[in-house]
GROMACS .gro file of C-alpha atoms in nm:
model
  510
    1MET     CA    1   0.013  -0.003  -0.009
    2ARG     CA    2   0.142   0.329  -0.100
    3THR     CA    3   0.159   0.605   0.152
    4ALA     CA    4   0.076   0.976   0.075
    5PRO     CA    5   0.410   1.186   0.024
    6SER     CA    6   0.508   1.397   0.319
    7ARG     CA    7   0.457   1.764   0.319
    8ALA     CA    8   0.843   1.828   0.286
    9ALA     CA    9   0.837   1.575  -0.002
   10ARG     CA   10   0.590   1.769  -0.169
   11HIS     CA   11   0.757   2.080  -0.128
   12ALA     CA   12   1.068   1.938  -0.241
   13ALA     CA   13   0.875   1.790  -0.572
   14ARG     CA   14   0.736   2.132  -0.640
   15PHE     CA   15   1.080   2.291  -0.596
   16LEU     CA   16   1.233   2.074  -0.854
   17ALA     CA   17   0.960   2.124  -1.081
   18ARG     CA   18   0.998   2.496  -1.075
   19GLU     CA   19   1.365   2.446  -1.103
   20ARG     CA   20   1.322   2.272  -1.431
   21GLU     CA   21   1.064   2.528  -1.583
   22ALA     CA   22   1.295   2.850  -1.463
   23GLU     CA   23   1.591   2.672  -1.655
   24ARG     CA   24   1.357   2.610  -1.953
   25MET     CA   25   1.280   3.000  -1.924
   26ARG     CA   26   1.625   3.105  -1.884
   27ALA     CA   27   1.701   2.915  -2.212
   28VAL     CA   28   1.411   3.094  -2.398
   29PHE     CA   29   1.427   3.440  -2.245
   30PRO     CA   30   1.786   3.506  -2.155
   31ARG     CA   31   1.832   3.793  -1.912
   32ALA     CA   32   2.000   4.124  -1.993
   33LEU     CA   33   2.364   4.204  -1.838
   34ASN     CA   34   2.380   4.225  -1.476
   35GLU     CA   35   2.751   4.239  -1.387
   36GLU     CA   36   2.949   4.225  -1.077
   37CYS     CA   37   3.325   4.266  -1.179
   38GLY     CA   38   3.664   4.428  -1.073
   39VAL     CA   39   3.821   4.742  -1.171
   40PHE     CA   40   4.182   4.849  -1.157
   41GLY     CA   41   4.369   5.167  -1.272
   42ILE     CA   42   4.702   5.294  -1.228
   43ILE     CA   43   4.895   5.631  -1.350
   44GLY     CA   44   5.232   5.733  -1.301
   45GLY     CA   45   5.559   5.594  -1.262
   46ALA     CA   46   5.713   5.353  -1.504
   47ASP     CA   47   5.615   5.287  -1.833
   48ASP     CA   48   5.466   4.928  -1.731
   49ALA     CA   49   5.112   5.021  -1.622
   50ALA     CA   50   5.000   4.719  -1.827
   51THR     CA   51   5.210   4.449  -1.616
   52LYS     CA   52   5.074   4.610  -1.284
   53VAL     CA   53   4.696   4.619  -1.418
   54ALA     CA   54   4.727   4.252  -1.506
   55LEU     CA   55   4.857   4.196  -1.160
   56GLY     CA   56   4.586   4.403  -0.995
   57LEU     CA   57   4.326   4.218  -1.209
   58HIS     CA   58   4.479   3.845  -1.092
   59ALA     CA   59   4.392   3.976  -0.740
   60LEU     CA   60   4.061   4.055  -0.852
   61GLN     CA   61   3.983   3.750  -1.040
   62HIS     CA   62   3.723   3.640  -0.776
   63ARG     CA   63   3.512   3.909  -0.889
   64GLY     CA   64   3.446   3.776  -1.238
   65GLN     CA   65   3.587   3.519  -1.454
   66GLU     CA   66   3.456   3.520  -1.782
   67ALA     CA   67   3.650   3.795  -1.939
   68CYS     CA   68   3.908   4.075  -1.907
   69GLY     CA   69   4.045   4.361  -2.050
   70ILE     CA   70   4.324   4.618  -2.031
   71THR     CA   71   4.373   4.945  -2.177
   72THR     CA   72   4.671   5.180  -2.155
   73TYR     CA   73   4.796   5.533  -2.278
   74ASP     CA   74   5.168   5.642  -2.332
   75GLY     CA   75   5.094   6.016  -2.369
   76GLU     CA   76   5.033   5.985  -2.756
   77ARG     CA   77   4.817   5.667  -2.808
   78PHE     CA   78   4.563   5.462  -2.647
   79PHE     CA   79   4.626   5.074  -2.664
   80SER     CA   80   4.375   4.798  -2.558
   81ASP     CA   81   4.353   4.437  -2.554
   82LYS     CA   82   4.017   4.238  -2.441
   83LYS     CA   83   3.986   3.870  -2.382
   84LEU     CA   84   3.725   3.601  -2.304
   85GLY     CA   85   3.887   3.384  -2.005
   86LEU     CA   86   4.081   3.419  -1.722
   87VAL     CA   87   4.366   3.695  -1.653
   88SER     CA   88   4.608   3.414  -1.627
   89GLY     CA   89   4.536   3.305  -1.974
   90ALA     CA   90   4.491   3.653  -2.144
   91PHE     CA   91   4.772   3.863  -1.982
   92THR     CA   92   5.068   3.665  -1.890
   93GLU     CA   93   5.297   3.666  -2.199
   94ALA     CA   94   5.546   3.923  -2.213
   95ALA     CA   95   5.458   4.011  -2.569
   96THR     CA   96   5.110   4.078  -2.510
   97LEU     CA   97   5.204   4.305  -2.194
   98ASP     CA   98   5.459   4.473  -2.413
   99ALA     CA   99   5.211   4.574  -2.653
  100LEU     CA  100   5.011   4.771  -2.413
  101LYS     CA  101   5.245   5.096  -2.382
  102GLY     CA  102   5.233   5.349  -2.116
  103ASN     CA  103   5.252   5.439  -1.762
  104ALA     CA  104   4.860   5.475  -1.726
  105GLY     CA  105   4.613   5.213  -1.754
  106ILE     CA  106   4.274   5.051  -1.658
  107GLY     CA  107   4.157   4.706  -1.639
  108HIS     CA  108   3.833   4.520  -1.604
  109THR     CA  109   3.754   4.147  -1.510
  110ARG     CA  110   3.407   4.066  -1.533
  111TYR     CA  111   3.140   3.779  -1.563
  112SER     CA  112   2.750   3.833  -1.703
  113THR     CA  113   2.420   3.644  -1.717
  114ALA     CA  114   2.355   3.415  -2.020
  115GLY     CA  115   2.348   3.603  -2.318
  116GLY     CA  116   2.601   3.860  -2.237
  117SER     CA  117   2.940   3.691  -2.276
  118ASP     CA  118   3.041   3.813  -2.617
  119LEU     CA  119   3.355   3.993  -2.691
  120ARG     CA  120   3.186   4.317  -2.766
  121ASN     CA  121   3.064   4.337  -2.406
  122VAL     CA  122   3.418   4.312  -2.247
  123GLN     CA  123   3.561   4.614  -2.105
  124PRO     CA  124   3.741   4.872  -2.071
  125LEU     CA  125   3.507   5.022  -2.338
  126TYR     CA  126   3.696   5.303  -2.537
  127ALA     CA  127   3.571   5.588  -2.763
  128ASP     CA  128   3.727   5.921  -2.905
  129LEU     CA  129   3.531   6.213  -2.806
  130ASP     CA  130   3.578   6.580  -2.913
  131ARG     CA  131   3.816   6.624  -2.603
  132GLY     CA  132   4.024   6.307  -2.690
  133GLY     CA  133   4.027   5.955  -2.607
  134LEU     CA  134   3.806   5.814  -2.329
  135ALA     CA  135   3.826   5.453  -2.177
  136VAL     CA  136   3.578   5.311  -1.918
  137ALA     CA  137   3.576   5.043  -1.657
  138HIS     CA  138   3.261   4.984  -1.463
  139ASN     CA  139   3.156   4.762  -1.171
  140GLY     CA  140   2.794   4.772  -1.073
  141ASN     CA  141   2.449   4.804  -1.256
  142LEU     CA  142   2.245   5.089  -1.343
  143THR     CA  143   1.887   5.069  -1.268
  144ASN     CA  144   1.761   5.308  -1.543
  145ALA     CA  145   1.988   5.168  -1.824
  146ARG     CA  146   1.712   5.052  -2.051
  147THR     CA  147   1.503   5.367  -2.028
  148LEU     CA  148   1.816   5.588  -2.084
  149ARG     CA  149   1.913   5.348  -2.360
  150ALA     CA  150   1.597   5.354  -2.555
  151ASP     CA  151   1.593   5.739  -2.491
  152LEU     CA  152   1.934   5.790  -2.654
  153ILE     CA  153   1.827   5.569  -2.940
  154ARG     CA  154   1.549   5.767  -2.996
  155LYS     CA  155   1.753   6.065  -3.025
  156GLY     CA  156   2.013   5.929  -3.253
  157SER     CA  157   2.283   5.749  -3.052
  158ILE     CA  158   2.442   5.425  -3.205
  159PHE     CA  159   2.540   5.151  -2.930
  160HIS     CA  160   2.794   4.898  -3.007
  161THR     CA  161   2.747   4.686  -2.683
  162THR     CA  162   2.470   4.548  -2.484
  163SER     CA  163   2.604   4.666  -2.145
  164ASP     CA  164   2.493   4.917  -1.947
  165SER     CA  165   2.837   5.063  -1.901
  166GLU     CA  166   2.835   5.205  -2.234
  167LEU     CA  167   2.587   5.470  -2.121
  168PHE     CA  168   2.879   5.639  -1.954
  169VAL     CA  169   3.071   5.660  -2.275
  170GLN     CA  170   2.734   5.798  -2.466
  171LEU     CA  171   2.645   6.044  -2.211
  172ALA     CA  172   2.990   6.180  -2.188
  173ALA     CA  173   2.987   6.211  -2.574
  174LEU     CA  174   2.662   6.422  -2.561
  175SER     CA  175   2.799   6.662  -2.281
  176ARG     CA  176   2.918   7.017  -2.387
  177GLY     CA  177   3.153   6.976  -2.104
  178LEU     CA  178   3.484   7.187  -2.165
  179SER     CA  179   3.693   6.923  -2.007
  180MET     CA  180   3.696   6.520  -2.014
  181VAL     CA  181   3.636   6.546  -1.617
  182ASP     CA  182   3.341   6.789  -1.704
  183LYS     CA  183   3.192   6.543  -1.957
  184VAL     CA  184   3.239   6.229  -1.704
  185THR     CA  185   3.078   6.442  -1.439
  186ASP     CA  186   2.756   6.515  -1.674
  187SER     CA  187   2.728   6.140  -1.760
  188LEU     CA  188   2.673   6.089  -1.399
  189SER     CA  189   2.363   6.310  -1.326
  190ALA     CA  190   2.180   6.100  -1.546
  191VAL     CA  191   2.207   5.746  -1.447
  192GLU     CA  192   2.070   5.568  -1.133
  193GLY     CA  193   2.211   5.268  -0.959
  194ALA     CA  194   2.509   5.155  -0.858
  195TYR     CA  195   2.870   5.206  -1.013
  196ALA     CA  196   3.258   5.221  -0.934
  197LEU     CA  197   3.411   5.366  -1.232
  198CYS     CA  198   3.790   5.344  -1.331
  199VAL     CA  199   3.822   5.632  -1.657
  200LEU     CA  200   4.134   5.672  -1.833
  201THR     CA  201   4.164   6.016  -2.025
  202GLN     CA  202   4.480   6.171  -2.200
  203ASP     CA  203   4.569   6.339  -1.875
  204ALA     CA  204   4.416   6.161  -1.584
  205LEU     CA  205   4.291   5.850  -1.445
  206LEU     CA  206   3.965   5.919  -1.245
  207GLY     CA  207   3.788   5.699  -1.008
  208VAL     CA  208   3.388   5.754  -0.908
  209ARG     CA  209   3.196   5.582  -0.652
  210ASP     CA  210   2.800   5.608  -0.662
  211PRO     CA  211   2.617   5.850  -0.435
  212GLN     CA  212   2.537   5.570  -0.182
  213GLY     CA  213   2.857   5.383  -0.201
  214ILE     CA  214   2.706   5.074  -0.298
  215ARG     CA  215   2.987   4.940  -0.505
  216PRO     CA  216   3.356   4.956  -0.341
  217LEU     CA  217   3.633   5.140  -0.467
  218VAL     CA  218   3.962   5.215  -0.293
  219LEU     CA  219   4.258   5.452  -0.376
  220GLY     CA  220   4.630   5.347  -0.311
  221LYS     CA  221   4.955   5.472  -0.357
  222LEU     CA  222   5.272   5.283  -0.547
  223GLY     CA  223   5.576   5.529  -0.542
  224ASN     CA  224   5.481   5.805  -0.737
  225ALA     CA  225   5.178   5.637  -0.910
  226ALA     CA  226   4.819   5.674  -0.772
  227VAL     CA  227   4.611   5.345  -0.791
  228LEU     CA  228   4.262   5.258  -0.774
  229ALA     CA  229   4.098   4.915  -0.739
  230SER     CA  230   3.759   4.743  -0.641
  231GLU     CA  231   3.937   4.587  -0.328
  232SER     CA  232   4.260   4.661  -0.130
  233CYS     CA  233   4.380   4.308  -0.183
  234ALA     CA  234   4.471   4.407  -0.549
  235PHE     CA  235   4.732   4.662  -0.375
  236ASP     CA  236   4.916   4.355  -0.192
  237LEU     CA  237   4.997   4.191  -0.518
  238ILE     CA  238   5.177   4.499  -0.659
  239GLY     CA  239   5.323   4.629  -0.331
  240ALA     CA  240   5.111   4.937  -0.340
  241GLU     CA  241   5.033   5.129  -0.030
  242PHE     CA  242   4.631   5.136   0.077
  243VAL     CA  243   4.547   5.510   0.122
  244ARG     CA  244   4.163   5.527   0.167
  245ASP     CA  245   3.840   5.428   0.056
  246VAL     CA  246   3.673   5.663  -0.228
  247ARG     CA  247   3.392   5.804  -0.067
  248PRO     CA  248   3.045   5.776  -0.183
  249GLY     CA  249   2.954   6.016  -0.474
  250GLU     CA  250   3.315   6.122  -0.482
  251MET     CA  251   3.546   6.185  -0.776
  252VAL     CA  252   3.921   6.141  -0.770
  253ILE     CA  253   4.125   6.292  -1.037
  254CYS     CA  254   4.467   6.141  -1.051
  255ARG     CA  255   4.745   6.290  -1.258
  256PRO     CA  256   5.063   6.150  -1.394
  257ASP     CA  257   5.298   6.342  -1.146
  258GLY     CA  258   5.113   6.161  -0.863
  259SER     CA  259   4.874   6.429  -0.754
  260VAL     CA  260   4.537   6.351  -0.648
  261GLU     CA  261   4.249   6.592  -0.673
  262SER     CA  262   3.901   6.514  -0.470
  263ARG     CA  263   3.576   6.656  -0.602
  264GLN     CA  264   3.224   6.568  -0.402
  265ILE     CA  265   3.010   6.524  -0.699
  266PHE     CA  266   2.706   6.409  -0.503
  267ALA     CA  267   2.645   6.549  -0.164
  268ASP     CA  268   2.429   6.501   0.123
  269ARG     CA  269   2.343   6.108   0.031
  270LYS     CA  270   2.345   5.861   0.293
  271ALA     CA  271   2.613   5.607   0.277
  272ARG     CA  272   2.489   5.237   0.207
  273PRO     CA  273   2.748   5.018   0.096
  274CYS     CA  274   2.650   4.693  -0.041
  275ILE     CA  275   2.620   4.431   0.238
  276PHE     CA  276   2.674   4.145   0.022
  277GLU     CA  277   3.032   4.225  -0.040
  278LEU     CA  278   3.110   4.172   0.312
  279ILE     CA  279   2.897   3.866   0.335
  280TYR     CA  280   3.001   3.718  -0.017
  281PHE     CA  281   3.194   3.900  -0.277
  282ALA     CA  282   3.497   4.065  -0.115
  283ARG     CA  283   3.815   3.855  -0.041
  284PRO     CA  284   3.885   3.763   0.318
  285ASN     CA  285   4.214   3.959   0.334
  286SER     CA  286   4.064   4.278   0.171
  287PHE     CA  287   3.960   4.575   0.398
  288VAL     CA  288   3.600   4.720   0.279
  289ASP     CA  289   3.524   5.061   0.421
  290GLY     CA  290   3.801   5.033   0.668
  291GLU     CA  291   3.693   4.703   0.810
  292SER     CA  292   3.884   4.372   0.778
  293VAL     CA  293   3.633   4.118   0.577
  294TYR     CA  294   3.796   3.827   0.749
  295GLU     CA  295   3.735   3.969   1.091
  296LEU     CA  296   3.388   4.054   0.992
  297ARG     CA  297   3.298   3.713   0.874
  298LYS     CA  298   3.439   3.580   1.204
  299ARG     CA  299   3.196   3.753   1.374
  300LEU     CA  300   2.916   3.677   1.166
  301GLY     CA  301   2.987   3.310   1.248
  302ARG     CA  302   3.018   3.395   1.639
  303GLN     CA  303   2.683   3.568   1.626
  304LEU     CA  304   2.513   3.256   1.425
  305ALA     CA  305   2.651   3.022   1.708
  306GLU     CA  306   2.445   3.216   1.952
  307GLU     CA  307   2.143   3.258   1.752
  308ALA     CA  308   2.093   2.905   1.574
  309PRO     CA  309   2.306   2.655   1.790
  310ALA     CA  310   2.310   2.326   1.677
  311SER     CA  311   2.374   1.941   1.868
  312ALA     CA  312   2.642   1.815   1.676
  313ASP     CA  313   2.997   1.650   1.666
  314LEU     CA  314   3.183   1.901   1.439
  315VAL     CA  315   3.162   2.229   1.220
  316SER     CA  316   3.270   2.253   0.864
  317PRO     CA  317   3.268   2.542   0.607
  318ILE     CA  318   3.139   2.507   0.266
  319PRO     CA  319   3.488   2.623   0.161
  320ASP     CA  320   3.599   2.874   0.064
  321SER     CA  321   3.367   3.133   0.142
  322GLY     CA  322   3.208   2.996   0.432
  323VAL     CA  323   3.560   2.941   0.627
  324PRO     CA  324   3.559   3.262   0.846
  325ALA     CA  325   3.204   3.240   0.959
  326ALA     CA  326   3.274   2.863   1.037
  327ILE     CA  327   3.601   2.945   1.231
  328GLY     CA  328   3.366   3.194   1.443
  329PHE     CA  329   3.079   2.947   1.490
  330ALA     CA  330   3.354   2.703   1.613
  331GLN     CA  331   3.514   2.919   1.861
  332ARG     CA  332   3.161   3.027   1.999
  333SER     CA  333   3.000   2.684   2.028
  334GLY     CA  334   3.290   2.502   2.135
  335LEU     CA  335   3.243   2.218   1.875
  336ALA     CA  336   3.550   2.085   1.689
  337TYR     CA  337   3.642   2.286   1.356
  338GLU     CA  338   3.694   2.019   1.060
  339MET     CA  339   3.703   2.012   0.713
  340ALA     CA  340   3.403   1.803   0.574
  341LEU     CA  341   3.417   1.886   0.232
  342ILE     CA  342   3.722   1.944   0.015
  343ARG     CA  343   3.725   2.212  -0.249
  344SER     CA  344   3.899   2.185  -0.612
  345HIS     CA  345   4.022   2.529  -0.677
  346TYR     CA  346   4.031   2.473  -1.066
  347SER     CA  347   3.642   2.480  -1.099
  348GLY     CA  348   3.525   2.847  -1.044
  349ARG     CA  349   3.221   2.973  -0.828
  350THR     CA  350   2.894   2.807  -0.901
  351PHE     CA  351   2.709   3.137  -0.804
  352ILE     CA  352   2.820   3.338  -1.069
  353GLU     CA  353   2.807   3.091  -1.370
  354PRO     CA  354   2.552   3.191  -1.620
  355SER     CA  355   2.375   2.883  -1.680
  356GLN     CA  356   2.172   2.631  -1.419
  357GLN     CA  357   2.265   2.347  -1.609
  358ILE     CA  358   2.675   2.428  -1.539
  359ARG     CA  359   2.598   2.511  -1.184
  360GLU     CA  360   2.450   2.167  -1.120
  361ALA     CA  361   2.749   2.019  -1.275
  362GLY     CA  362   2.986   2.229  -1.128
  363VAL     CA  363   2.873   2.106  -0.758
  364ALA     CA  364   3.017   1.762  -0.823
  365ARG     CA  365   3.345   1.902  -0.941
  366LYS     CA  366   3.397   2.167  -0.697
  367HIS     CA  367   3.337   1.979  -0.370
  368SER     CA  368   3.378   1.630  -0.257
  369ALA     CA  369   3.330   1.509   0.084
  370ASN     CA  370   3.597   1.420   0.323
  371ILE     CA  371   3.492   1.071   0.437
  372GLY     CA  372   3.722   0.986   0.709
  373VAL     CA  373   3.591   1.311   0.891
  374VAL     CA  374   3.210   1.268   0.836
  375ARG     CA  375   3.159   0.912   0.852
  376GLY     CA  376   2.925   0.859   1.143
  377LYS     CA  377   2.940   1.229   1.275
  378ARG     CA  378   2.676   1.481   1.312
  379VAL     CA  379   2.803   1.794   1.084
  380VAL     CA  380   2.716   2.135   1.087
  381LEU     CA  381   2.762   2.303   0.753
  382ILE     CA  382   2.822   2.686   0.750
  383ASP     CA  383   2.795   2.888   0.427
  384ASP     CA  384   2.760   3.248   0.369
  385SER     CA  385   2.425   3.238   0.197
  386LEU     CA  386   2.144   3.040   0.038
  387VAL     CA  387   1.976   3.129  -0.288
  388ARG     CA  388   1.844   2.867  -0.503
  389GLY     CA  389   1.926   2.580  -0.287
  390THR     CA  390   2.092   2.379  -0.553
  391THR     CA  391   2.439   2.344  -0.420
  392SER     CA  392   2.299   2.300  -0.056
  393ARG     CA  393   2.089   2.001  -0.173
  394LYS     CA  394   2.339   1.853  -0.353
  395ILE     CA  395   2.615   1.886  -0.074
  396THR     CA  396   2.361   1.742   0.158
  397THR     CA  397   2.329   1.445  -0.059
  398MET     CA  398   2.699   1.399  -0.065
  399LEU     CA  399   2.771   1.390   0.284
  400ARG     CA  400   2.505   1.143   0.343
  401GLU     CA  401   2.626   0.900   0.080
  402ALA     CA  402   2.963   0.957   0.264
  403GLY     CA  403   2.819   0.827   0.595
  404ALA     CA  404   2.732   1.138   0.780
  405ARG     CA  405   2.475   1.062   1.042
  406GLU     CA  406   2.335   1.398   1.038
  407VAL     CA  407   2.372   1.721   0.840
  408HIS     CA  408   2.281   2.069   0.973
  409PHE     CA  409   2.288   2.381   0.780
  410ARG     CA  410   2.360   2.744   0.921
  411ILE     CA  411   2.375   3.011   0.694
  412ALA     CA  412   2.571   3.337   0.792
  413CYS     CA  413   2.309   3.606   0.663
  414PRO     CA  414   1.937   3.626   0.674
  415PRO     CA  415   1.736   3.448   0.408
  416ILE     CA  416   1.744   3.624   0.062
  417VAL     CA  417   1.376   3.738  -0.061
  418TYR     CA  418   1.444   3.959  -0.293
  419PRO     CA  419   1.632   4.011  -0.609
  420ASP     CA  420   1.933   4.249  -0.668
  421PHE     CA  421   1.945   4.531  -0.936
  422TYR     CA  422   2.272   4.648  -0.852
  423GLY     CA  423   2.508   4.414  -1.014
  424ILE     CA  424   2.507   4.089  -0.814
  425ASP     CA  425   2.362   3.829  -1.013
  426THR     CA  426   2.077   3.693  -0.780
  427PRO     CA  427   1.814   3.535  -0.964
  428SER     CA  428   1.459   3.658  -1.020
  429GLN     CA  429   1.237   3.652  -0.696
  430ASP     CA  430   1.058   3.339  -0.829
  431GLU     CA  431   1.387   3.161  -0.837
  432LEU     CA  432   1.496   3.267  -0.470
  433MET     CA  433   1.400   2.977  -0.253
  434ALA     CA  434   1.335   3.193   0.058
  435SER     CA  435   1.090   3.423  -0.135
  436SER     CA  436   0.811   3.159  -0.126
  437HIS     CA  437   0.911   2.898   0.143
  438SER     CA  438   0.945   2.880   0.503
  439VAL     CA  439   1.263   2.780   0.679
  440ASP     CA  440   1.115   2.437   0.767
  441GLU     CA  441   1.029   2.398   0.384
  442MET     CA  442   1.361   2.512   0.271
  443CYS     CA  443   1.527   2.252   0.536
  444GLY     CA  444   1.325   1.957   0.370
  445MET     CA  445   1.398   2.080   0.022
  446ILE     CA  446   1.781   2.060   0.067
  447GLY     CA  447   1.737   1.740   0.273
  448ALA     CA  448   1.899   1.866   0.581
  449ASP     CA  449   1.829   1.758   0.932
  450SER     CA  450   1.795   2.138   1.028
  451LEU     CA  451   1.852   2.484   0.883
  452GLY     CA  452   1.929   2.814   1.062
  453PHE     CA  453   1.989   3.170   0.944
  454LEU     CA  454   2.143   3.464   1.109
  455SER     CA  455   1.892   3.719   1.200
  456LEU     CA  456   1.889   4.087   1.025
  457ASP     CA  457   1.955   4.275   1.378
  458GLY     CA  458   2.201   3.983   1.419
  459LEU     CA  459   2.396   4.059   1.109
  460TYR     CA  460   2.379   4.444   1.174
  461THR     CA  461   2.519   4.381   1.525
  462ALA     CA  462   2.803   4.138   1.403
  463LEU     CA  463   2.881   4.435   1.159
  464GLY     CA  464   2.951   4.663   1.445
  465LYS     CA  465   2.625   4.866   1.362
  466GLY     CA  466   2.366   4.749   1.628
  467PRO     CA  467   1.993   4.652   1.536
  468ARG     CA  468   1.909   4.778   1.195
  469ARG     CA  469   1.737   5.092   1.200
  470SER     CA  470   1.484   5.114   0.940
  471GLU     CA  471   1.492   5.475   0.906
  472GLU     CA  472   1.853   5.497   0.847
  473PRO     CA  473   2.005   5.182   0.754
  474ALA     CA  474   2.357   5.157   0.750
  475PHE     CA  475   2.407   4.912   0.442
  476THR     CA  476   2.218   4.841   0.115
  477ASP     CA  477   2.044   4.557   0.226
  478HIS     CA  478   1.748   4.515  -0.006
  479CYS     CA  479   1.809   4.125  -0.093
  480PHE     CA  480   1.678   4.042   0.290
  481THR     CA  481   1.440   4.362   0.326
  482GLY     CA  482   1.311   4.474  -0.007
  483ASP     CA  483   1.447   4.828   0.072
  484TYR     CA  484   1.597   4.945  -0.230
  485PRO     CA  485   1.811   5.284  -0.187
  486THR     CA  486   1.743   5.428  -0.535
  487ALA     CA  487   1.480   5.413  -0.803
  488LEU     CA  488   1.427   5.115  -1.030
  489ALA     CA  489   1.308   5.300  -1.312
  490ASP     CA  490   1.369   4.976  -1.554
  491GLN     CA  491   1.185   4.735  -1.304
  492GLU     CA  492   0.898   4.973  -1.272
  493ARG     CA  493   0.884   5.017  -1.635
  494LYS     CA  494   0.891   4.631  -1.677
  495ASP     CA  495   0.626   4.561  -1.413
  496THR     CA  496   0.388   4.813  -1.562
  497ARG     CA  497   0.450   4.647  -1.918
  498ALA     CA  498   0.363   4.307  -1.733
  499LYS     CA  499   0.016   4.442  -1.562
  500ILE     CA  500  -0.078   4.582  -1.921
  501GLU     CA  501  -0.039   4.244  -2.057
  502GLN     CA  502  -0.224   4.085  -1.775
  503LEU     CA  503  -0.488   4.314  -1.814
  504SER     CA  504  -0.534   4.240  -2.204
  505LEU     CA  505  -0.527   3.865  -2.164
  506LEU     CA  506  -0.808   3.920  -1.904
  507ARG     CA  507  -1.024   4.111  -2.138
  508GLU     CA  508  -0.942   3.883  -2.417
  509SER     CA  509  -1.041   3.577  -2.210
  510SER     CA  510  -1.384   3.771  -2.101
   0.00000   0.00000   0.00000
């Protein structure tokens, strides 16, 4: 006699069906570009800017692994080279770097969603304007890009890429500013969303951060050269000295003689850096807005152990991103810290790969169970986030097959309920597991014995901000709260079209 499936089994079946449908829809309707990237720039010093840019991009490789590019200037001409793939494959040969002449250069490493991986979208983007050459490297995402693009096309602009980053070039070209600095400044007044820019002109390297400081940008010094990067870890590789964070809404103008001028383009805006940089993207040895990422993540783990303890034999991270939080969890809980999973470092990050099919296959090649550690044990797994649940489900199965007696998941951030529009490739809201399921339901879907998340107030407390103040939050935390810090013109336009289409269908059916 067949028994009725349990509630957890029914939820799991519906979840798998939705995953299959979501993948089918992604194949039919690929999403537009939505990129999280790394930028780097240097000006002044010896005529080997390309080498230093390549090293800086190598340190930022974790921020994007699909493509990379470098543009340099030697006082007379701009030189550019862009390739698909990793920095180590694109910019290691001396002949390649020697061809990129000059003591000033910018670079970019990127990833994109499905449909945006072609070479024309690889940055830096370059154009000749009436005041000279302009090269732009952009990290972030503009929330009014489609609206602006459609308006510019109607007015006669010709776009050469499908990247929102080209808007900075197009808007600068239309500006009547007397200098390149003025033209870039004018372009900023029209855009909404998140951006950290490295801009190379014939006489300066410009660094710009969006008004809320959503995307990170730091300023450094190497001898007489000024250096810009998405993260301070890029300075370590070239021996540069960290100077400070570029302030939200600030433009720094770096000259070949090493001088740096500051202009506050946007004033009186509340700084709200992206909380996901601290939780996921930044390297542990980076400093973001003056804080050690490694120490912050350990504090997340300690707070998680207080809020969601587990009766178990050992604590293990899901490497590598869960390591600092797992150390903190083990310290606070008193449980042994072990490596239940061994990671291959030649597989890339499954979260940022554009295809669900690739993500599914990537789990098996990325992690393998440490059988000698987990056999017969109750294991607490610590991860930095839970998005679709695909990886968590497969890891749970892997550990059970390796002999683990119990598998408990603990997540060092709150449930991700809302999508991101500022440059992190979170899925649509329908694909986010936490958007439509309770913690118990999610636990059943991933097959764990228990599941616990860090609370929002606990997250803020661990980051040294105290409980979250809704009237003045310290971070851009919309993925947890739905509180978006800027206007979402493109999304509102999309929602309006969807409502019109629904009304049309209702009228036709009646």
